[in-house]
Amino acid sequence: MLASRKIAAIVLGVGVAAAGAGALLAPSFAQSSPPTQAGQSGGAGGAPARLTIAQVHDKLEKLGYTRIDKIELERGAFEVKAAKANATREKLYVDAFTGEILKSKPRRRDD
């Protein structure tokens, strides 16, 4: 009788240990956070969210650009075709997170 109690205690202990180990080894799923607006922290490590095309358009208009024809995300920056107030056409490269103009060059006809 004593041997059967020991066996039962061992089996019970192994079962409890296995259940606890299963809970520890089970995959945990990260909760997704709601989408963020530009300028707010979001994503891994609190990185800022990328600007939308509409936000880039608004920033360029505030800087005096007109006839904004094209805004495309290319290699981590927005590529934009727009005109300055003096009507010269330019190709702009705009930071996708801050809206800062990284590079500006006169636009060629075939560009």
CSV table of C-alpha atoms in Angstrom, one decimal:
chain,number,residue,atom,x,y,z
A,1,MET,CA,0.0,0.0,0.0
A,2,LEU,CA,2.8,2.4,0.8
A,3,ALA,CA,4.5,1.7,-2.5
A,4,SER,CA,1.3,2.5,-4.4
A,5,ARG,CA,0.9,5.8,-2.6
A,6,LYS,CA,4.5,6.7,-3.5
A,7,ILE,CA,3.8,5.8,-7.1
A,8,ALA,CA,0.6,7.8,-7.1
A,9,ALA,CA,2.5,10.8,-5.6
A,10,ILE,CA,5.2,10.6,-8.2
A,11,VAL,CA,2.7,10.3,-11.1
A,12,LEU,CA,0.7,13.2,-9.7
A,13,GLY,CA,3.9,15.3,-9.3
A,14,VAL,CA,5.1,14.5,-12.8
A,15,GLY,CA,1.7,15.4,-14.2
A,16,VAL,CA,1.7,18.8,-12.3
A,17,ALA,CA,5.2,19.5,-13.4
A,18,ALA,CA,4.4,18.6,-17.1
A,19,ALA,CA,1.4,20.9,-17.0
A,20,GLY,CA,3.5,23.7,-15.6
A,21,ALA,CA,6.2,23.2,-18.2
A,22,GLY,CA,3.6,23.1,-20.9
A,23,ALA,CA,2.4,26.5,-19.8
A,24,LEU,CA,5.9,27.8,-19.8
A,25,LEU,CA,6.7,26.4,-23.2
A,26,ALA,CA,3.5,27.4,-24.9
A,27,PRO,CA,3.9,30.2,-27.4
A,28,SER,CA,2.9,33.6,-26.3
A,29,PHE,CA,1.3,35.9,-28.8
A,30,ALA,CA,2.0,39.6,-28.7
A,31,GLN,CA,-1.0,41.9,-28.6
A,32,SER,CA,-1.1,44.2,-31.5
A,33,SER,CA,-1.4,47.9,-30.8
A,34,PRO,CA,-3.8,50.1,-32.7
A,35,PRO,CA,-2.4,52.0,-35.7
A,36,THR,CA,-0.7,55.3,-34.9
A,37,GLN,CA,-0.7,58.6,-36.5
A,38,ALA,CA,2.5,60.1,-37.9
A,39,GLY,CA,4.6,61.7,-35.2
A,40,GLN,CA,3.3,59.4,-32.5
A,41,SER,CA,5.3,56.5,-31.3
A,42,GLY,CA,4.4,53.2,-32.8
A,43,GLY,CA,5.9,49.9,-33.8
A,44,ALA,CA,8.9,48.2,-32.2
A,45,GLY,CA,11.0,50.2,-29.9
A,46,GLY,CA,8.7,53.3,-30.1
A,47,ALA,CA,9.8,54.1,-33.6
A,48,PRO,CA,7.8,56.9,-35.3
A,49,ALA,CA,5.2,55.9,-37.8
A,50,ARG,CA,5.7,56.6,-41.5
A,51,LEU,CA,3.9,59.6,-43.0
A,52,THR,CA,1.0,59.1,-45.3
A,53,ILE,CA,1.0,60.4,-48.9
A,54,ALA,CA,-1.6,63.0,-47.8
A,55,GLN,CA,0.6,64.2,-45.0
A,56,VAL,CA,3.6,64.5,-47.3
A,57,HIS,CA,1.4,66.5,-49.8
A,58,ASP,CA,0.3,68.8,-47.1
A,59,LYS,CA,3.8,69.5,-45.8
A,60,LEU,CA,5.0,70.3,-49.3
A,61,GLU,CA,2.1,72.7,-49.9
A,62,LYS,CA,3.0,74.5,-46.7
A,63,LEU,CA,6.6,74.8,-48.0
A,64,GLY,CA,5.2,76.5,-51.1
A,65,TYR,CA,5.3,73.6,-53.6
A,66,THR,CA,2.5,73.4,-56.2
A,67,ARG,CA,1.5,71.0,-59.0
A,68,ILE,CA,2.5,68.0,-56.9
A,69,ASP,CA,2.2,65.3,-59.6
A,70,LYS,CA,3.6,62.2,-58.1
A,71,ILE,CA,4.4,60.9,-54.6
A,72,GLU,CA,5.8,57.4,-54.4
A,73,LEU,CA,7.7,55.5,-51.6
A,74,GLU,CA,11.0,54.5,-53.1
A,75,ARG,CA,13.8,52.9,-50.9
A,76,GLY,CA,12.7,54.4,-47.6
A,77,ALA,CA,11.9,57.9,-48.9
A,78,PHE,CA,9.1,59.5,-50.8
A,79,GLU,CA,10.0,60.5,-54.4
A,80,VAL,CA,8.0,63.6,-55.4
A,81,LYS,CA,7.6,65.6,-58.6
A,82,ALA,CA,6.4,69.1,-57.9
A,83,ALA,CA,6.9,72.8,-58.9
A,84,LYS,CA,8.2,75.6,-56.8
A,85,ALA,CA,6.4,78.9,-56.5
A,86,ASN,CA,8.6,80.2,-59.4
A,87,ALA,CA,7.2,77.4,-61.6
A,88,THR,CA,10.5,75.4,-61.8
A,89,ARG,CA,9.8,71.7,-61.7
A,90,GLU,CA,11.8,69.6,-59.2
A,91,LYS,CA,12.3,66.1,-58.2
A,92,LEU,CA,12.3,65.8,-54.4
A,93,TYR,CA,13.3,63.1,-52.0
A,94,VAL,CA,11.4,63.4,-48.8
A,95,ASP,CA,12.1,61.6,-45.5
A,96,ALA,CA,9.3,59.1,-45.0
A,97,PHE,CA,9.1,59.7,-41.2
A,98,THR,CA,9.8,63.4,-40.7
A,99,GLY,CA,8.8,65.0,-44.0
A,100,GLU,CA,12.2,66.7,-44.3
A,101,ILE,CA,13.4,67.3,-47.9
A,102,LEU,CA,16.5,65.2,-48.2
A,103,LYS,CA,17.4,66.1,-51.8
A,104,SER,CA,16.1,68.3,-54.5
A,105,LYS,CA,17.1,68.5,-58.1
A,106,PRO,CA,15.7,70.1,-61.2
A,107,ARG,CA,13.4,67.8,-63.1
A,108,ARG,CA,14.3,66.8,-66.6
A,109,ARG,CA,11.6,66.5,-69.3
A,110,ASP,CA,11.8,62.7,-69.4
A,111,ASP,CA,11.9,62.3,-65.6
